[in-house]
Structures are given as C-alpha cells and as structure tokens.
C-alpha cells in the first residue's frame, strides 16, 4: 500500500522527535526543589501511589504519540504490549488520519488489541465534530478521549490549520461524550484564563502539555525545506512547571505532560497539583534505541522507584505528598508574581 502524505508525516514526527530527544529536558523541574526529610518515619510498604483518577493504578500514563502509517502501527503494538504488561494507561496518537482513511485504523487498534483490559485514551484535534469524536472512541473501545489543542504546532506546520476557534467544538464533544474528555495542549503550556474558559463549557480534565519536552515547533520547522521565521517559536510558551503553577487553584483535574524525564520529575509534578503525569518522548526514545523489552524494564523501574521516593520524603500517599514543603527558584517566583498567581501551598 503506497503511504499517503499524512502517513509520511506520522513517520517524520517519530523520526524527528527521536532525533531531537534530549535526556535532560527544560520543563522547569530543576527550578522546583522538594525539601529532604531526614526523618521520614515511613516505609515503602506503607506507601500507596494510587492517583485516585479513573481506575488507574499508577500516577502516570504513556501519552499520545502515533499511528497512521505501517511503521507507526508496529510502534503502537509495542506500546500497547508495554502498557498491558505494566498496567499503565496509554493514549493514542491523533486518529484523524484514520477517520479520513479507514484502512489506517489498523495502525491504531493494536493499542487496544494488545491491551484488551487496559485504559486506552482516544485522541483527536479540538476542531473535530462530536460524531468524529465518537468514532475515534469506538475505534479503540477507548475509556477516555484526549482533544489536543496545538495552535503553535498548526502555525508552524506548512499545511497547518489557520483557524483556531475551538471552544464550540470542544463544548459539543463534551456534551455528547460517553467517556471523560481531556483537553490537552501539546507542548506550549496552559494558562489559568484558558482553564476558566474550559471550565465554563463543562470541561473537567485538562493536560497542561507544557513546554520543555518534545517540541513540535522544532519538529514542524524541520519538516520545512528551509527554516522560516518560525524558528523564533522554538522556545515559546509556558513550561510544564509554569503551567502547573497557572492551574493550581483550579477545580479541574490536571494531568501534566511535557519534558518528564525521571521519577523525581513525576513526584514534583504531583506535588504541584497534577493528578497524574504523561510521558511520551522518553518512552519513544527507549523503544527506538533499546527495544520493547528494555523500554518496558525502564518503565517498570520508574514504577518501583516512585514508592521509594515517597517513602524517603515521608509521604504515605499522593495526598500527603501534596502537603510537603517545596522551594521554587527565583525565576518561578517571578513568574508567579507577574502572572498574579499564588505560590504552591499545602492543600
Ligand atoms: C506526540 N504528541 C501528540 N499529542 C497529541 O495529543 N496527539 C498526537 O498525535 C501527538 N503526536 C505525537 C507524536 C510524537 C512522535 C510525540 C513524541 C509526541 C505529544 C505528546 O503527547 C506530548 O504531549 C509531548 O510529546 C510532550 O511530552 P514529552 O514527549 O516531552 O514527554
């Protein structure tokens, strides 16, 4: 089957995300310090890391990446098996290509067929219709739906959308959806103003999708024959940590994705109010560099590390973690002051 332009684009995204992958991200986690507790008075056997979000056992998911080409179908099968083995929730890459070309659905469905009892999240852009949203959920028998909002990526993409009206479509999808809907940025971060707008139309879940990890301005730029004026957007937006500070006082359930590179990053995001954390580029890197078994082993080691970190901090669960002291670097305090946010405090 000759691959369409859309399929080619999916392969390019994977190739370029891996090409630009950096082991150390710039999502702001180094600007957040948890305070060491010399007397934790907790044991690992006392610790629970259950996020109390859906039926998830772990406070992190393998977040949206791919599908839409033969090669990315193979990748989705690998990711589906890893999610199944480790009981990790997993999100699909954008399924819009499979709604347009139904023959490509089979490059997404391994996320479900390899992971029959797992928690699978469907994924579409926020300009989709509610009928398309239902079709995407049905394609994967999905437990939730991510709607990505990605104005900067679209702006940089040569073939990208030039219309960024999304609230009406999101409201329609939320109103018709039988599964939870998560509105997800893809790397330029969130604001408290956007959260207020989303809350007003009934959205209950948001993924802040902060800057500092996989960078779609950089990836889309690299797909151009010559770099354009868009290179200036390479560092645009709010980091994942800044985004978490933006949404602190929110009644919405918050997932934090973008530049998560270690279990300590996860713990810091949870401390700053995330209910769970999403990881994409790091998982892709392990699978491509080291293979499926090694990627699974790495993620299993993260699972084993989380309760140890909480125990060492003296937190028996995620609620206790959110009570712990945290110290922010001056840049973050400055951000909080200029944006008139509140500093994180125990909740
Ligand atoms: C993505 N991401 C993504 N997000 C989304 O909502 N729909 C999509 O189709 C894709 N596609 C995609 C492809 C590839 C190859 C990667 C690496 C990522 C974005 C992803 O879910 C996540 O928000 C960002 O990658 C930031 O997280 P990391 O990679 O820094 O952990």
Coordinates of C-alpha atoms and ligand atoms in Angstrom, one line a residue:
X1 CA 0.0 0.0 0.0
X2 CA 1.6 3.3 -1.0
X3 CA 1.8 5.6 2.0
X4 CA -0.1 8.8 1.8
X5 CA 1.3 12.2 2.7
X6 CA -0.4 12.0 6.1
X7 CA 1.2 8.7 6.8
X8 CA 4.6 10.0 5.8
X9 CA 4.1 12.9 8.2
X10 CA 3.5 10.5 11.1
X11 CA 6.8 8.7 10.3
X12 CA 8.5 12.1 10.2
X13 CA 7.1 13.1 13.6
X14 CA 8.5 9.9 15.1
X15 CA 11.9 10.3 13.4
X16 CA 12.3 13.9 14.3
X17 CA 11.0 13.5 17.9
X18 CA 13.7 10.9 18.4
X19 CA 16.3 13.0 16.6
X20 CA 15.8 15.9 18.9
X21 CA 15.2 13.9 22.1
X22 CA 17.3 15.2 25.0
X23 CA 17.9 13.2 28.1
X24 CA 17.6 16.4 30.1
X25 CA 14.5 18.4 29.4
X26 CA 13.8 22.0 30.1
X27 CA 10.3 21.8 31.6
X28 CA 11.2 23.6 34.8
X29 CA 11.5 20.7 37.1
X30 CA 15.1 21.7 38.0
X31 CA 13.6 25.0 39.3
X32 CA 11.5 23.1 41.9
X33 CA 13.1 21.7 45.0
X34 CA 11.4 19.2 47.3
X35 CA 12.9 19.5 50.8
X36 CA 14.7 16.5 52.0
X37 CA 13.2 14.9 55.1
X38 CA 15.9 13.5 57.3
X39 CA 13.4 11.6 59.5
X40 CA 10.7 10.3 57.1
X41 CA 9.1 7.8 59.5
X42 CA 7.6 6.0 56.6
X43 CA 8.4 2.6 55.0
X44 CA 7.9 1.7 51.3
X45 CA 5.5 -1.0 52.4
X46 CA 3.3 1.8 53.8
X47 CA 3.2 3.8 50.6
X48 CA 0.4 4.0 48.0
X49 CA 0.9 5.8 44.7
X50 CA -2.7 5.3 43.5
X51 CA -3.7 8.5 41.8
X52 CA -7.5 8.3 42.5
X53 CA -8.1 9.1 38.9
X54 CA -10.3 6.8 36.9
X55 CA -9.2 3.2 37.7
X56 CA -5.5 4.0 37.2
X57 CA -3.1 2.1 39.4
X58 CA -0.2 4.4 38.6
X59 CA 0.0 8.2 38.5
X60 CA 1.4 8.3 35.0
X61 CA 0.4 7.3 31.5
X62 CA 2.2 6.7 28.2
X63 CA 0.8 9.8 26.4
X64 CA -0.3 10.3 22.8
X65 CA 2.2 9.6 20.1
X66 CA 1.4 7.9 16.9
X67 CA -0.4 5.7 14.4
X68 CA -1.3 6.3 10.8
X69 CA 1.5 4.5 8.9
X70 CA 2.8 1.0 8.7
X71 CA 5.8 1.8 10.8
X72 CA 3.9 3.6 13.5
X73 CA 1.4 0.7 13.6
X74 CA 4.3 -1.5 14.7
X75 CA 5.2 1.0 17.3
X76 CA 1.7 1.1 18.6
X77 CA 1.7 -2.6 19.0
X78 CA 4.9 -2.4 21.0
X79 CA 3.4 0.4 23.2
X80 CA 0.2 -1.5 23.7
X81 CA 2.1 -4.5 24.9
X82 CA 4.1 -2.4 27.3
X83 CA 1.0 -0.7 28.7
X84 CA -0.7 -4.1 29.1
X85 CA 2.3 -5.6 30.9
X86 CA 2.7 -2.7 33.3
X87 CA -1.0 -1.8 33.8
X88 CA -0.2 1.7 32.5
X89 CA -2.9 3.9 30.8
X90 CA -2.0 4.7 27.2
X91 CA -3.1 7.4 24.8
X92 CA -3.3 7.0 21.0
X93 CA -1.8 9.5 18.6
X94 CA -4.2 11.6 16.7
X95 CA -6.7 9.4 14.9
X96 CA -8.0 11.9 12.4
X97 CA -5.9 10.3 9.7
X98 CA -7.8 7.0 10.3
X99 CA -11.2 8.8 10.2
X100 CA -10.2 10.1 6.7
X101 CA -8.6 6.9 5.5
X102 CA -10.3 4.0 7.3
X103 CA -7.8 1.5 6.1
X104 CA -5.3 3.1 8.5
X105 CA -7.4 2.3 11.6
X106 CA -5.4 -1.0 11.9
X107 CA -2.3 1.1 12.7
X108 CA -4.1 2.4 15.9
X109 CA -6.1 -0.6 17.0
X110 CA -3.1 -2.6 18.4
X111 CA -3.3 -0.2 21.3
X112 CA -6.5 -2.0 22.2
X113 CA -5.9 -5.5 20.8
X114 CA -2.5 -5.8 22.6
X115 CA -4.0 -4.3 25.7
X116 CA -7.6 -5.7 25.9
X117 CA -8.3 -4.7 29.5
X118 CA -6.2 -1.6 29.7
X119 CA -7.2 2.1 30.0
X120 CA -6.9 3.5 26.5
X121 CA -7.4 7.1 25.6
X122 CA -8.5 8.1 22.1
X123 CA -7.1 11.3 20.6
X124 CA -8.3 13.9 18.1
X125 CA -7.8 17.6 17.4
X126 CA -10.2 20.0 19.1
X127 CA -11.8 21.0 15.8
X128 CA -13.4 17.6 15.4
X129 CA -17.1 17.1 15.4
X130 CA -18.8 15.1 18.1
X131 CA -19.5 12.4 15.6
X132 CA -15.9 12.1 14.7
X133 CA -15.1 12.0 18.4
X134 CA -17.4 9.1 19.0
X135 CA -15.9 7.3 16.0
X136 CA -12.4 7.8 17.4
X137 CA -13.5 6.4 20.8
X138 CA -15.3 3.5 19.1
X139 CA -12.2 2.6 17.0
X140 CA -10.3 1.9 20.2
X141 CA -13.1 1.0 22.5
X142 CA -11.5 3.8 24.4
X143 CA -12.0 4.7 28.1
X144 CA -11.4 8.4 27.6
X145 CA -10.8 10.9 24.8
X146 CA -8.0 13.4 24.5
X147 CA -8.7 16.5 22.5
X148 CA -5.4 18.2 21.5
X149 CA -5.1 22.0 21.2
X150 CA -2.0 23.0 19.4
X151 CA -2.1 26.5 17.9
X152 CA 1.6 26.8 17.7
X153 CA 2.2 23.5 16.0
X154 CA -0.5 24.3 13.5
X155 CA 1.0 27.7 12.9
X156 CA 4.5 26.3 12.2
X157 CA 3.2 23.4 10.1
X158 CA 3.2 24.3 6.4
X159 CA -0.1 22.5 5.9
X160 CA -1.4 23.5 9.3
X161 CA -4.8 25.0 10.2
X162 CA -5.2 28.7 10.2
X163 CA -8.5 28.8 12.2
X164 CA -8.1 28.5 16.0
X165 CA -11.7 28.6 17.0
X166 CA -12.0 25.5 19.2
X167 CA -14.3 26.2 22.2
X168 CA -17.6 25.5 20.5
X169 CA -16.4 22.2 19.1
X170 CA -15.0 21.2 22.5
X171 CA -18.2 22.1 24.2
X172 CA -20.2 20.0 21.7
X173 CA -17.9 17.0 22.1
X174 CA -18.0 17.2 25.9
X175 CA -21.8 17.4 25.8
X176 CA -22.1 14.3 23.6
X177 CA -19.3 12.2 25.0
X178 CA -20.0 9.0 27.0
X179 CA -16.4 8.9 28.2
X180 CA -14.3 11.6 30.0
X181 CA -12.8 14.2 27.8
X182 CA -9.3 15.6 28.5
X183 CA -8.3 18.8 26.7
X184 CA -4.6 18.6 26.1
X185 CA -2.0 21.1 25.0
X186 CA 0.9 19.5 23.1
X187 CA 3.9 21.5 24.3
X188 CA 3.2 25.2 24.7
X189 CA 1.5 25.1 28.1
X190 CA -1.6 26.2 29.8
X191 CA -3.0 29.4 31.4
X192 CA -5.5 30.0 34.2
X193 CA -7.5 32.1 31.8
X194 CA -7.9 29.1 29.4
X195 CA -8.9 26.9 32.3
X196 CA -11.6 29.3 33.2
X197 CA -12.9 29.2 29.6
X198 CA -12.7 25.4 29.6
X199 CA -14.5 25.1 33.0
X200 CA -17.3 27.4 31.6
X201 CA -18.1 24.9 28.8
X202 CA -18.1 21.8 31.1
X203 CA -14.6 20.5 30.7
X204 CA -13.4 18.6 33.8
X205 CA -10.0 17.3 32.7
X206 CA -7.0 19.1 31.3
X207 CA -3.5 18.1 30.3
X208 CA -1.3 21.2 30.6
X209 CA 1.1 20.0 27.9
X210 CA 3.9 22.3 28.9
X211 CA 7.0 23.5 27.1
X212 CA 10.3 21.8 27.7
X213 CA 10.0 18.3 26.3
X214 CA 9.1 17.2 22.8
X215 CA 9.0 20.4 20.8
X216 CA 6.6 20.5 17.9
X217 CA 7.6 23.9 16.8
X218 CA 11.1 22.5 16.2
X219 CA 9.8 19.3 14.7
X220 CA 7.4 21.1 12.2
X221 CA 10.2 23.5 11.3
X222 CA 12.5 20.7 10.5
X223 CA 9.9 19.3 8.1
X224 CA 10.1 22.5 6.0
X225 CA 12.5 22.6 3.1
X226 CA 14.0 25.8 4.5
X227 CA 13.7 27.1 8.1
X228 CA 11.3 30.0 8.1
X229 CA 10.6 32.8 10.6
X230 CA 9.1 30.1 12.8
X231 CA 12.4 29.1 14.4
X232 CA 11.7 32.0 16.8
X233 CA 8.9 29.9 18.3
X234 CA 11.2 27.1 19.3
X235 CA 11.1 28.1 23.0
X236 CA 7.6 29.7 23.1
X237 CA 5.1 29.1 25.8
X238 CA 4.8 28.1 29.4
X239 CA 7.0 25.3 30.8
X240 CA 5.2 22.3 32.4
X241 CA 6.0 23.7 35.8
X242 CA 4.9 27.2 34.9
X243 CA 1.7 25.6 33.6
X244 CA 1.1 23.8 36.8
X245 CA 1.5 27.0 38.7
X246 CA -1.0 28.6 36.4
X247 CA -3.7 26.0 37.1
X248 CA -3.1 25.5 40.9
X249 CA -6.3 26.9 42.2
X250 CA -8.4 25.1 39.6
X251 CA -11.2 22.8 40.4
X252 CA -10.4 20.8 37.2
X253 CA -8.4 17.5 37.3
X254 CA -5.0 18.2 35.9
X255 CA -2.6 16.0 34.1
X256 CA 1.0 17.2 33.5
X257 CA 2.8 16.3 30.3
X258 CA 5.9 17.8 28.8
X259 CA 9.6 17.0 29.5
X260 CA 9.1 14.4 32.2
X261 CA 12.4 12.5 32.3
X262 CA 12.6 10.9 35.7
X263 CA 10.5 9.6 38.5
X264 CA 11.6 12.7 40.5
X265 CA 10.0 14.9 37.8
X266 CA 6.8 12.9 38.3
X267 CA 6.9 13.4 42.0
X268 CA 7.5 17.2 41.6
X269 CA 4.5 17.4 39.2
X270 CA 2.3 15.6 41.6
X271 CA 3.5 17.8 44.4
X272 CA 2.5 20.8 42.3
X273 CA -1.1 19.5 42.0
X274 CA -1.1 17.2 39.0
X275 CA -3.3 14.2 39.5
X276 CA -1.2 12.2 37.0
X277 CA 1.7 12.8 34.6
X278 CA 2.1 12.0 30.9
X279 CA 5.3 10.7 29.2
X280 CA 5.8 10.4 25.5
X281 CA 9.3 11.3 24.2
X282 CA 11.2 9.3 26.8
X283 CA 9.2 6.2 26.1
X284 CA 9.6 6.6 22.4
X285 CA 13.4 7.0 22.9
X286 CA 13.7 3.8 24.9
X287 CA 11.6 1.8 22.4
X288 CA 13.6 3.1 19.4
X289 CA 17.1 3.0 21.0
X290 CA 16.8 -0.1 23.2
X291 CA 13.7 -2.0 22.0
X292 CA 10.4 -3.0 23.6
X293 CA 11.7 -5.2 26.4
X294 CA 14.2 -2.6 27.6
X295 CA 11.6 0.2 27.4
X296 CA 9.3 -2.0 29.5
X297 CA 12.1 -2.6 32.0
X298 CA 12.8 1.1 32.3
X299 CA 9.2 2.0 32.9
X300 CA 8.9 -0.8 35.4
X301 CA 11.9 0.6 37.2
X302 CA 10.1 4.0 37.4
X303 CA 7.2 2.2 38.9
X304 CA 9.4 0.7 41.5
X305 CA 11.1 4.0 42.2
X306 CA 8.0 6.1 42.9
X307 CA 7.0 4.5 46.2
X308 CA 10.6 4.6 47.4
X309 CA 10.8 8.4 46.7
X310 CA 7.5 9.0 48.5
X311 CA 8.7 6.9 51.5
X312 CA 12.0 8.8 51.6
X313 CA 10.1 12.1 51.6
X314 CA 7.8 10.8 54.4
X315 CA 4.7 10.8 52.3
X316 CA 2.4 7.7 52.6
X317 CA 0.3 8.7 49.6
X318 CA -0.2 11.4 47.0
X319 CA -2.4 13.5 49.3
X320 CA 0.4 13.5 51.9
X321 CA 2.9 14.4 49.1
X322 CA 0.9 17.5 48.3
X323 CA 1.4 18.7 51.9
X324 CA 5.1 18.7 51.7
X325 CA 7.2 21.8 51.5
X326 CA 8.5 22.9 48.2
X327 CA 11.0 25.6 47.2
X328 CA 10.8 27.5 43.9
X329 CA 13.7 29.1 42.1
X330 CA 13.6 32.9 41.7
X331 CA 12.6 32.7 38.1
X332 CA 9.5 30.8 39.1
X333 CA 8.6 33.2 41.9
X334 CA 9.0 36.0 39.4
X335 CA 6.6 34.2 37.0
X336 CA 4.1 33.7 39.8
X337 CA 4.3 37.4 40.8
X338 CA 3.9 38.8 37.3
X339 CA 1.1 36.4 36.4
X340 CA -0.6 37.2 39.8
X341 CA -0.7 33.5 40.7
X342 CA -0.5 32.1 44.2
X343 CA 2.6 30.2 45.4
X344 CA 2.0 26.5 45.9
X345 CA 0.9 25.8 49.4
X346 CA -0.3 22.6 51.1
X347 CA -3.8 22.0 50.1
Ligands
LIG1 C1 3.2 13.4 20.2 N1 2.3 14.1 20.9 C2 1.0 14.1 20.4 N2 0.0 14.6 21.2 C3 -1.3 14.5 20.8 O1 -2.2 15.0 21.5 N3 -1.6 14.0 19.6 C4 -0.7 13.5 18.8 O2 -1.0 12.9 17.7 C5 0.7 13.5 19.2 N4 1.7 13.0 18.4 C6 3.0 12.9 18.9 C7 3.9 12.2 18.2 C8 5.2 12.0 18.7 C9 6.2 11.3 18.0 C10 5.5 12.5 20.0 C11 6.8 12.3 20.7 C12 4.5 13.2 20.7 C13 2.6 15.0 22.1 C14 2.7 14.2 23.3 O3 1.5 13.5 23.7 C15 3.2 15.0 24.5 O4 2.2 16.0 24.8 C16 4.5 15.7 24.1 O5 5.4 14.9 23.4 C17 5.3 16.2 25.4 O6 5.6 15.2 26.2 P1 7.1 14.6 26.2 O7 7.4 14.0 24.9 O8 8.1 15.7 26.5 O9 7.1 13.5 27.3

